Amino acid sequence: MAGFGSLAPKTKNIVVAGGLSAFVLGVYYYTMRAVGGTDELQVAIDKFEGMKKKDAGNSSAAGS
């Protein structure tokens, strides 16, 4: 990178900041894809709603 040394300090800072930002965002998206990116709160809500529907189905069947 011979051309990098001839840049102004502010320009070097911008280049480094852009590179670091790209790296951090890449790691974030890779990690989210690797773990599945599920939201634990949404999973808990879905589970609760499923239990509510199951209980509602049982109580209506018992009442008939």
N, CA and C of each residue as an Amber inpcrd file, in Angstrom:
protein
   192
   0.8290000  -1.1760000   0.0000000   0.0000000   0.0000000   0.0000000
   0.8810000   1.2490000   0.0000000   1.6020000   1.4350000  -1.0510000
   2.5010000   2.5760000  -1.1400000   1.7300000   3.8790000  -1.2430000
   0.5640000   3.8680000  -1.8620000  -0.2220000   5.0700000  -2.0480000
  -0.8930000   5.5480000  -0.7710000  -1.0380000   4.6890000   0.2120000
  -1.7160000   5.0510000   1.4520000  -0.9300000   6.0630000   2.2560000
   0.3860000   6.0220000   2.1970000   1.2300000   6.9440000   2.9630000
   1.1750000   8.3670000   2.4560000   0.8160000   8.5520000   1.1930000
   0.7970000   9.8960000   0.6340000  -0.5290000  10.6170000   0.8790000
  -1.4890000   9.9610000   1.4830000  -2.7800000  10.5860000   1.7480000
  -2.7040000  11.4900000   2.9780000  -3.6160000  12.4430000   3.0340000
  -3.6920000  13.3400000   4.1850000  -4.1820000  12.5520000   5.4010000
  -3.8150000  12.9860000   6.6110000  -4.2170000  12.2510000   7.8170000
  -5.7310000  12.0580000   7.9470000  -6.4990000  13.0890000   7.5850000
  -7.9590000  12.9700000   7.6880000  -8.4760000  11.9040000   6.7190000
  -7.9020000  11.8590000   5.5420000  -8.3060000  10.8600000   4.5450000
  -7.9490000   9.4600000   5.0250000  -6.7830000   9.3070000   5.6420000
  -6.3920000   8.0050000   6.1970000  -7.3870000   7.5600000   7.2610000
  -7.7930000   8.5040000   8.1130000  -8.7610000   8.1760000   9.1670000
 -10.0840000   7.7060000   8.5770000 -10.5250000   8.3610000   7.5160000
 -11.7870000   7.9790000   6.8680000 -11.6670000   6.5920000   6.2540000
 -10.5410000   6.3050000   5.6280000 -10.3220000   4.9900000   5.0170000
 -10.3100000   3.9050000   6.0910000  -9.6180000   4.1410000   7.1820000
  -9.5460000   3.1660000   8.2740000 -10.9230000   2.9850000   8.9120000
 -11.6420000   4.0760000   9.1410000 -12.9770000   3.9860000   9.7360000
 -13.9210000   3.2010000   8.8280000 -13.8440000   3.4220000   7.5450000
 -14.6800000   2.6760000   6.6030000 -14.3520000   1.1900000   6.5980000
 -13.0730000   0.8770000   6.6390000 -12.6600000  -0.5270000   6.6720000
 -13.1020000  -1.2220000   7.9460000 -12.9290000  -0.5530000   9.0740000
 -13.3500000  -1.1470000  10.3440000 -14.8680000  -1.3100000  10.4100000
 -15.5880000  -0.3220000   9.9200000 -17.0460000  -0.4130000   9.9140000
 -17.5180000  -1.5750000   9.0490000 -16.9120000  -1.7240000   7.8880000
 -17.2720000  -2.8340000   6.9990000 -16.9750000  -4.1720000   7.6620000
 -15.8510000  -4.2730000   8.3500000 -15.4900000  -5.5090000   9.0400000
 -16.4930000  -5.8310000  10.1440000 -16.8260000  -4.8400000  10.9580000
 -17.7530000  -5.0550000  12.0780000 -19.1300000  -5.4630000  11.5540000
 -19.6300000  -4.7860000  10.5380000 -20.9280000  -5.1490000   9.9720000
 -20.9020000  -6.5480000   9.3660000 -19.8040000  -6.9010000   8.7180000
 -19.6700000  -8.2490000   8.1620000 -19.7060000  -9.3110000   9.2440000
 -19.0030000  -9.0900000  10.3390000 -19.0060000 -10.0380000  11.4480000
 -20.3970000 -10.1370000  12.0610000 -21.0810000  -9.0050000  12.2070000
 -22.4310000  -9.0020000  12.7780000 -23.3870000  -9.8370000  11.9160000
 -23.4100000  -9.5800000  10.6070000 -24.3270000 -10.3160000   9.7390000
 -23.9590000 -11.7900000   9.6650000 -22.6670000 -12.1050000   9.6260000
 -22.2430000 -13.5040000   9.6220000 -22.7220000 -14.2110000  10.8890000
 -22.5670000 -13.5470000  12.0330000 -22.9730000 -14.1320000  13.3060000
 -24.4800000 -14.3370000  13.3520000 -25.2460000 -13.3630000  12.8940000
 -26.7060000 -13.4940000  12.9060000 -27.1560000 -14.6490000  12.0140000
 -26.5050000 -14.8240000  10.8850000 -26.8600000 -15.9470000  10.0110000
 -26.4490000 -17.2700000  10.6370000 -25.3050000 -17.2920000  11.3160000
 -24.8070000 -18.5380000  11.9020000 -25.6910000 -19.0170000  13.0490000
 -26.2050000 -18.1090000  13.8480000 -27.0340000 -18.5070000  14.9910000
 -28.5100000 -18.5430000  14.6410000 -28.8720000 -18.1580000  13.4520000
 -30.2560000 -18.2170000  13.0300000 -30.9850000 -16.9070000  13.1850000
 -30.4820000 -15.9900000  13.9720000 -31.0820000 -14.6770000  14.1070000
 -32.4730000 -14.6850000  14.7070000 -32.7840000 -15.6620000  15.5540000
 -34.1180000 -15.6910000  16.1400000 -34.1900000 -14.7280000  17.3070000
 -35.3210000 -14.1240000  17.4560000 -35.5650000 -13.2100000  18.5490000
 -36.1950000 -14.0030000  19.6850000 -35.5160000 -14.1000000  20.8130000
 -35.9970000 -14.9320000  21.9150000 -37.3610000 -14.4900000  22.4260000
 -37.6050000 -13.2000000  22.4540000 -38.8940000 -12.7030000  22.9230000
 -40.0120000 -13.1500000  21.9880000 -39.7740000 -13.0660000  20.6820000
 -40.8000000 -13.4760000  19.7270000 -41.0600000 -14.9740000  19.8300000
 -40.0280000 -15.7610000  20.0540000 -40.2040000 -17.2060000  20.2250000
 -41.0570000 -17.4800000  21.4580000 -40.8100000 -16.7730000  22.5450000
 -41.5930000 -16.9650000  23.7630000 -43.0490000 -16.5600000  23.5480000
 -43.2850000 -15.4720000  22.8340000 -44.6570000 -15.0350000  22.5500000
 -45.3770000 -16.0710000  21.7100000 -44.7120000 -16.5880000  20.6840000
 -45.3310000 -17.6030000  19.8340000 -45.6670000 -18.8580000  20.6300000
 -44.7770000 -19.2490000  21.5300000 -45.0190000 -20.4290000  22.3580000
 -46.2200000 -20.1960000  23.2840000 -46.3020000 -19.0260000  23.8770000
 -47.4090000 -18.6910000  24.7660000 -48.7340000 -18.6900000  24.0110000
 -48.7490000 -18.1020000  22.8170000 -49.9700000 -18.0700000  22.0240000
 -50.3950000 -19.4750000  21.6080000 -49.4220000 -20.3230000  21.3100000
 -49.7340000 -21.7120000  20.9760000 -50.3620000 -22.4380000  22.1500000
 -49.8450000 -22.1920000  23.3460000 -50.4140000 -22.8140000  24.5500000
 -51.8210000 -22.2960000  24.8120000 -52.0450000 -20.9870000  24.5670000
 -53.3730000 -20.4000000  24.7630000 -54.3900000 -21.0420000  23.8190000
 -54.0060000 -21.2200000  22.5630000 -54.9090000 -21.8390000  21.5940000
 -55.2010000 -23.2830000  21.9640000 -54.1840000 -23.9720000  22.4430000
 -54.3590000 -25.3770000  22.8420000 -55.3190000 -25.4590000  24.0380000
 -55.1370000 -24.5640000  25.0190000 -56.0200000 -24.5520000  26.1820000
 -57.4500000 -24.1750000  25.7930000 -57.5990000 -23.2340000  24.8650000
 -58.9220000 -22.8320000  24.4130000 -59.6080000 -23.9920000  23.6860000
 -58.8480000 -24.7550000  22.9250000 -59.4060000 -25.9140000  22.2350000
 -59.8230000 -26.9880000  23.2000000 -59.0470000 -27.2010000  24.2490000
 -59.3910000 -28.2200000  25.2570000 -60.6230000 -27.8280000  26.0500000
 -60.7420000 -26.5690000  26.4110000 -61.8750000 -26.1430000  27.2210000
 -63.1750000 -26.1550000  26.4050000 -63.1100000 -25.8460000  25.1060000
 -64.3180000 -25.8810000  24.2900000 -64.7310000 -27.3260000  24.0160000
 -63.7680000 -28.2370000  23.9040000 -64.1040000 -29.6470000  23.6890000
 -64.6890000 -30.2510000  24.9510000 -64.2000000 -29.8280000  26.0930000
 -64.7300000 -30.3550000  27.3670000 -66.1250000 -29.8270000  27.6400000
 -66.4360000 -28.6290000  27.1590000 -67.7410000 -28.0400000  27.3870000
 -68.8180000 -28.6370000  26.4990000 -68.4380000 -29.2860000  25.4130000
 -69.4310000 -29.8430000  24.4870000 -70.0140000 -31.1230000  24.9440000
